[in-house]
PDB file of C-alpha atoms and ligand atoms in Angstrom:
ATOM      1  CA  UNK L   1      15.901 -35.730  29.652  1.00  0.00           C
ATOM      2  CA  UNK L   2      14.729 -32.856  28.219  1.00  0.00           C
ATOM      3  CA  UNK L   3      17.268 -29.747  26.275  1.00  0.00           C
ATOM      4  CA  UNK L   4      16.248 -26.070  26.042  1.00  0.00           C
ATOM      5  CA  UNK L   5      15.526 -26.755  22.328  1.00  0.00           C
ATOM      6  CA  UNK L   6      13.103 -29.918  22.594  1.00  0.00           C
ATOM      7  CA  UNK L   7      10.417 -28.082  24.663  1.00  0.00           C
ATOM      8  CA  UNK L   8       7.036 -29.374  23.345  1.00  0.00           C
ATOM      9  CA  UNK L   9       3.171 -28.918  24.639  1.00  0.00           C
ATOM     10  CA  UNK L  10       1.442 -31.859  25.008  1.00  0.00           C
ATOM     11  CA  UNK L  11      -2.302 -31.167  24.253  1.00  0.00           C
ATOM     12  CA  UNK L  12      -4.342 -28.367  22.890  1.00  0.00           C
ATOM     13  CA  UNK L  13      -2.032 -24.796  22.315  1.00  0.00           C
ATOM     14  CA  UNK L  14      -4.907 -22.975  22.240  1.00  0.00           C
ATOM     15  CA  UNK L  15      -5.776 -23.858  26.246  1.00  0.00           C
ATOM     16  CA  UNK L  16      -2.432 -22.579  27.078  1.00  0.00           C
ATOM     17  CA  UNK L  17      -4.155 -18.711  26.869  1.00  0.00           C
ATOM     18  CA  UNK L  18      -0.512 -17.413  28.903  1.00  0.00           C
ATOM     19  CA  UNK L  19       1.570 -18.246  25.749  1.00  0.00           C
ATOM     20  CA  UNK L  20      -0.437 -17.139  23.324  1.00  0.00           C
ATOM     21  CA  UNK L  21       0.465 -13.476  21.841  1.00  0.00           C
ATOM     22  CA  UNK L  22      -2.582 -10.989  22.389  1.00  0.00           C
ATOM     23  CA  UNK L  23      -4.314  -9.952  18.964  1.00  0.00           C
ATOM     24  CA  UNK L  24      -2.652  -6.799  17.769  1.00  0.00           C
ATOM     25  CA  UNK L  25      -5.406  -3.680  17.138  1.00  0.00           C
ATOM     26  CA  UNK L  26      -2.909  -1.548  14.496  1.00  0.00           C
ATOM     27  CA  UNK L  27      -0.667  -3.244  12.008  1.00  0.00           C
ATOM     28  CA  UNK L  28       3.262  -2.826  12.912  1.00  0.00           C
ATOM     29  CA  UNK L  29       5.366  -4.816  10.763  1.00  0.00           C
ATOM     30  CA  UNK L  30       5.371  -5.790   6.819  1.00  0.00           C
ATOM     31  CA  UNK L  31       3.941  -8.503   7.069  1.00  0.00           C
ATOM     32  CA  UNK L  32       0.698  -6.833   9.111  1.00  0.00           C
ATOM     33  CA  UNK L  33       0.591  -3.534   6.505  1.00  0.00           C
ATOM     34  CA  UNK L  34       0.618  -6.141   3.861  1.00  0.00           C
ATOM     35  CA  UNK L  35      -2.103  -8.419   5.856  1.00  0.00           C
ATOM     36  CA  UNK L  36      -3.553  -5.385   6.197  1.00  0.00           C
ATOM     37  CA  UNK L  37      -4.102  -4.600   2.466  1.00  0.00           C
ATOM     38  CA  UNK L  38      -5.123  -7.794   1.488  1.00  0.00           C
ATOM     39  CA  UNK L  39      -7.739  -7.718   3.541  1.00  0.00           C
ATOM     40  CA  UNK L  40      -9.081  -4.472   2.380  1.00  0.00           C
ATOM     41  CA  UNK L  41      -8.675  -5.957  -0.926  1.00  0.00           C
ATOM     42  CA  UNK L  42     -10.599  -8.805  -0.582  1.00  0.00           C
ATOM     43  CA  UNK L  43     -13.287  -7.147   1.358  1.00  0.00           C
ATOM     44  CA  UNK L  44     -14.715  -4.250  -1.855  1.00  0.00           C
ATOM     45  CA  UNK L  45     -17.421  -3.110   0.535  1.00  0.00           C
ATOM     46  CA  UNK L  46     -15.061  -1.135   2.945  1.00  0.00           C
ATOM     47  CA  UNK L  47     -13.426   0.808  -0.093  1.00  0.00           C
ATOM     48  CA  UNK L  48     -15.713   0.518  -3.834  1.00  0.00           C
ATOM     49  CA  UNK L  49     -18.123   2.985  -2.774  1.00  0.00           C
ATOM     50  CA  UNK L  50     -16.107   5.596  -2.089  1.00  0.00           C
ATOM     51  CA  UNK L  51     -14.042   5.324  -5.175  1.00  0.00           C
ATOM     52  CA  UNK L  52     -13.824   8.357  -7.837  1.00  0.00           C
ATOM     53  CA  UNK L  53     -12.811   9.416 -10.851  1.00  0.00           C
ATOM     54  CA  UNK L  54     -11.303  12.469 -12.069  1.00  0.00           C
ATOM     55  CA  UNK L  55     -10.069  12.937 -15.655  1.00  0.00           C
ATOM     56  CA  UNK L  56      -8.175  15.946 -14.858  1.00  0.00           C
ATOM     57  CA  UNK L  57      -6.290  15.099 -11.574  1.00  0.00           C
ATOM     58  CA  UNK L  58      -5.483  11.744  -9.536  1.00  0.00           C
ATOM     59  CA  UNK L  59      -8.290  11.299  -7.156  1.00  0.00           C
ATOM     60  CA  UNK L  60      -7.174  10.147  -3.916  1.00  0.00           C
ATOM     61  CA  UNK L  61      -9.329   9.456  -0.447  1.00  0.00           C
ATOM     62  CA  UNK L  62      -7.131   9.056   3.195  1.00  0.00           C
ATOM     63  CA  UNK L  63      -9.494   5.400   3.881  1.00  0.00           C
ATOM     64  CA  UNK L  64      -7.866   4.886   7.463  1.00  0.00           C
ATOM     65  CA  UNK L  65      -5.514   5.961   9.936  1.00  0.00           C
ATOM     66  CA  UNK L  66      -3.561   4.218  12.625  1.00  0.00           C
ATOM     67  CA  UNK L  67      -1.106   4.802  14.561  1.00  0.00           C
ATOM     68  CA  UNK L  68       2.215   6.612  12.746  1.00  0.00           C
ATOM     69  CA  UNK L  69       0.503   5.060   9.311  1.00  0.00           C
ATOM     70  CA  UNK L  70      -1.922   5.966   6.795  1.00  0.00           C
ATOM     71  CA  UNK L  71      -3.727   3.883   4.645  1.00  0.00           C
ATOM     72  CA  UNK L  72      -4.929   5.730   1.204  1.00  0.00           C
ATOM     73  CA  UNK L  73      -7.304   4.741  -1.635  1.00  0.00           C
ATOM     74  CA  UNK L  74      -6.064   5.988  -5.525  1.00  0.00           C
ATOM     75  CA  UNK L  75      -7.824   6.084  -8.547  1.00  0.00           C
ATOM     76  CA  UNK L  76      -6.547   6.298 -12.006  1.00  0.00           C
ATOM     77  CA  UNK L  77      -8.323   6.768 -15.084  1.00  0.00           C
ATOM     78  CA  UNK L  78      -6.484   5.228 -17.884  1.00  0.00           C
ATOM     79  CA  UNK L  79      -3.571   8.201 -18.938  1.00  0.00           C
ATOM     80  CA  UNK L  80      -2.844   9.376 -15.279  1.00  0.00           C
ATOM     81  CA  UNK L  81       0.425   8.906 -13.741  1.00  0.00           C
ATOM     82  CA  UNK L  82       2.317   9.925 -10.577  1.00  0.00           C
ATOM     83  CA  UNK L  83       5.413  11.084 -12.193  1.00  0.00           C
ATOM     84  CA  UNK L  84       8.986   9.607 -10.904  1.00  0.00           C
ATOM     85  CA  UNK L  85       8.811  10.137  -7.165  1.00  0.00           C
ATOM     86  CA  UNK L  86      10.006   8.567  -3.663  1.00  0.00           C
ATOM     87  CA  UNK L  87       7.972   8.391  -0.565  1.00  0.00           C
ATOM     88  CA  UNK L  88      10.478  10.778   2.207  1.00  0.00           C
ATOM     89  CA  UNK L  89      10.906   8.758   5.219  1.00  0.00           C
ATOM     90  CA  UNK L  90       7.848   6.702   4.689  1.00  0.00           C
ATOM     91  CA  UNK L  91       7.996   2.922   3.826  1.00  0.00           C
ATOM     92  CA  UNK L  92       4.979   1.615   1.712  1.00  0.00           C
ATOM     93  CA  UNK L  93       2.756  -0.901   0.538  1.00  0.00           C
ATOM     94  CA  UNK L  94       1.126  -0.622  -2.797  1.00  0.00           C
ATOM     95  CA  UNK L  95      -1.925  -3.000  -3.278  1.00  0.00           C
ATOM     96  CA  UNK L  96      -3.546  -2.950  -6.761  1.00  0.00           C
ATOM     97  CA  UNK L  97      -7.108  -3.172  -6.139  1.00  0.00           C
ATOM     98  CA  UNK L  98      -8.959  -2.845  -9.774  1.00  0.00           C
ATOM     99  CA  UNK L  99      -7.794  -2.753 -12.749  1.00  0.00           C
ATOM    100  CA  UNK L 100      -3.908  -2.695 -14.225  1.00  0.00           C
ATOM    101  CA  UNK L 101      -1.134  -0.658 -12.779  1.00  0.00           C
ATOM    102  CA  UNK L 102       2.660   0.169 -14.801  1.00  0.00           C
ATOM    103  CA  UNK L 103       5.536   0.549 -12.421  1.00  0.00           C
ATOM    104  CA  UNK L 104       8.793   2.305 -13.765  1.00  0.00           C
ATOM    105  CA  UNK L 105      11.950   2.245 -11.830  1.00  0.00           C
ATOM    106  CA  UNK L 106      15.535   2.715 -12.911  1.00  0.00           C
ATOM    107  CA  UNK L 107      15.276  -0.958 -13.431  1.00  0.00           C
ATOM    108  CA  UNK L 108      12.715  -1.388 -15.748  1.00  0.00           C
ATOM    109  CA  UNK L 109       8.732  -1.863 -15.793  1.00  0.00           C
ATOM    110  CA  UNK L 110       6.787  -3.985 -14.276  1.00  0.00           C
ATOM    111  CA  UNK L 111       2.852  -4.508 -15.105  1.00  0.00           C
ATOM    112  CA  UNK L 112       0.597  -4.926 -11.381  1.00  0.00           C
ATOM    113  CA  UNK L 113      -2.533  -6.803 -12.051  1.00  0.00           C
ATOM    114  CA  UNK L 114      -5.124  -6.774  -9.761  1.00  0.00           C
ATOM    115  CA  UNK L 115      -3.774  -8.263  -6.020  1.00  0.00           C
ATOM    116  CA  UNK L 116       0.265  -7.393  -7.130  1.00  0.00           C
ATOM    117  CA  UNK L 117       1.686  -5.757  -3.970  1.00  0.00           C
ATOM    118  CA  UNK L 118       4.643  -3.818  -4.155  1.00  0.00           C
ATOM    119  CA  UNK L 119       6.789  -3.356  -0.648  1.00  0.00           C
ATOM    120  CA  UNK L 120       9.076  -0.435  -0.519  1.00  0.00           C
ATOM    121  CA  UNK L 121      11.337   0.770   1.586  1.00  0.00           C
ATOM    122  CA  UNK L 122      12.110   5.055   2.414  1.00  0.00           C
ATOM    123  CA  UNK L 123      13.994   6.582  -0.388  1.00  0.00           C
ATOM    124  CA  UNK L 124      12.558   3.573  -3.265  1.00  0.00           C
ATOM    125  CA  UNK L 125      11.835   5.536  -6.933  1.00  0.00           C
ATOM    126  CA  UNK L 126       9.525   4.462  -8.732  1.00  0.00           C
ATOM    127  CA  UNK L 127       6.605   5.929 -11.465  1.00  0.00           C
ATOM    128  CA  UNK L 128       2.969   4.429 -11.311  1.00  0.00           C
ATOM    129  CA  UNK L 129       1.179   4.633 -14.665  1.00  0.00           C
ATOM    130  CA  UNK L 130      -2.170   3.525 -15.704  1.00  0.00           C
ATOM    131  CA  UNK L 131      -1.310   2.283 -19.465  1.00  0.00           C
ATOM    132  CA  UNK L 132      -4.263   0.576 -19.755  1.00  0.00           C
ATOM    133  CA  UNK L 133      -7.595   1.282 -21.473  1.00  0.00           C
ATOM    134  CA  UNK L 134      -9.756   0.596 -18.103  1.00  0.00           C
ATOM    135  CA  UNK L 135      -9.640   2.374 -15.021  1.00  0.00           C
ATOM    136  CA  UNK L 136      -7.951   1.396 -11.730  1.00  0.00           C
ATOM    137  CA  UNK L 137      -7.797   1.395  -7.984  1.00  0.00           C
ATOM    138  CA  UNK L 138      -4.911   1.124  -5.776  1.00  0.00           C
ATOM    139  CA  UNK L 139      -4.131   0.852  -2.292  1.00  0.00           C
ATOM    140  CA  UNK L 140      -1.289   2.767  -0.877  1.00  0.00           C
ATOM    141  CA  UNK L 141      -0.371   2.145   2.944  1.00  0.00           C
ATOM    142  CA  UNK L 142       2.633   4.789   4.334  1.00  0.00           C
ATOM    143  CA  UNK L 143       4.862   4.171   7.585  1.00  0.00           C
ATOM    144  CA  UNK L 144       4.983   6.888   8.706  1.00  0.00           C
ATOM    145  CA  UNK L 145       2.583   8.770   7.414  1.00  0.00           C
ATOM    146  CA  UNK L 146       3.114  10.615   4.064  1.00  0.00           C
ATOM    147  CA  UNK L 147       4.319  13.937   4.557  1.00  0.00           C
ATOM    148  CA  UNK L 148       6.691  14.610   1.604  1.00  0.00           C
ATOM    149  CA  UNK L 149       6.731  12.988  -1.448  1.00  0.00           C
ATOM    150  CA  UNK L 150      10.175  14.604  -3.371  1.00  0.00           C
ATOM    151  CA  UNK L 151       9.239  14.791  -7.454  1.00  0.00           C
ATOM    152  CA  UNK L 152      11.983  12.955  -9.530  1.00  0.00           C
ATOM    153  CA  UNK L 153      10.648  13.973 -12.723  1.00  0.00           C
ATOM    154  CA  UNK L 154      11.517  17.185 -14.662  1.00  0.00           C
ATOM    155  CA  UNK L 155       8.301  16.894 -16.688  1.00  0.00           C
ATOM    156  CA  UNK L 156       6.409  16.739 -13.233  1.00  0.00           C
ATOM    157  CA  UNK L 157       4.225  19.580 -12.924  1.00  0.00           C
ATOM    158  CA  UNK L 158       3.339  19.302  -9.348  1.00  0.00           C
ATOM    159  CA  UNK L 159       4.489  21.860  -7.052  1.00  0.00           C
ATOM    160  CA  UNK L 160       7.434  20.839  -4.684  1.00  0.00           C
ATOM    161  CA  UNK L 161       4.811  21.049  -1.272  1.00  0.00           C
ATOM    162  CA  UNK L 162       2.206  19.064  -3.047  1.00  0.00           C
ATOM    163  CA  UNK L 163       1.811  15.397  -1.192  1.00  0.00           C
ATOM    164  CA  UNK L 164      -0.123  13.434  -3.738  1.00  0.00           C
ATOM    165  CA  UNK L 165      -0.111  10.001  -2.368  1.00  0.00           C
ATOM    166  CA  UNK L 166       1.185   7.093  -5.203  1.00  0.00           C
TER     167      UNK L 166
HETATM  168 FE1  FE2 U 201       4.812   5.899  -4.905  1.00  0.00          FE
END
């Protein structure tokens, strides 16, 4: 005799097409923003041509949109920073693509190699610093999409409407 919690398929899942979950188009959970990223960052060829440099400003590209999130490629020549910051309502996923990435937070610092992910959650502070010699690429996915990004810093010099994406 069988219980509720013994139920088990005999033969091959993948015939039983009725239990099977249909394959999602958009991300909507962690763990798909952060599936997501990683397979942006293993795939260069959707993102490394269209990446830029600027010496005097943080260049940033919008790479994708979906529905209620944004997915957004950074560069950052070695110097540049964000400044302290949180993300509004937005949750995030920061994928280091290229390169070396500091992260400063009330708690301390913490060095991203290439492939760290950081997961945040609305109202997280942090600072993202390039401290290294070498340029690098990150990959910054919002839910919801970015629309204020509230300056921590005092030494920030950007403008309280400015939505720079870090
Ligand atoms: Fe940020």
């Amino acid at each position: 005799m069988n219980s509720d919690s013994d139920l088990q398929i005999a033969g091959d899942i993948l015939e039983v097409l009725h239990l099977l979950q249909p394959a999602r188009e958009h991300p909507s959970t962690v763990a798909d923003f952060v599936g997501l990223a990683r397979s942006l960052a293993a795939d260069p060829a959707q993102w490394e041509p269209l990446v830029q440099y600027d010496a005097t400003s943080r260049w940033y590209h919008r790479l994708r949109t979906g529905p209620g999130y944004e997915v957004w490629l950074l560069s950052w020549v070695p110097g540049q920073r964000s400044g302290l910051h949180d993300h509004g309502a937005s949750s995030g996923v920061l994928t280091v693509l290229q390169g070396e990435l500091t992260e400063r937070t009330e708690r301390g610092t913490r060095r991203l190699d290439t492939g760290s992910q950081r997961v945040f959650a609305p109202g997280y502070v942090h600072e993202v610093v390039n401290d290294s010699l070498e340029p690098a690429v990150s990959l910054h996915i919002y839910y919801p999409g970015l629309t204020d990004m509230p300056m921590h810093a005092s030494q920030s010099t950007a403008a309280a409407t400015d939505v720079v994406p870090a």
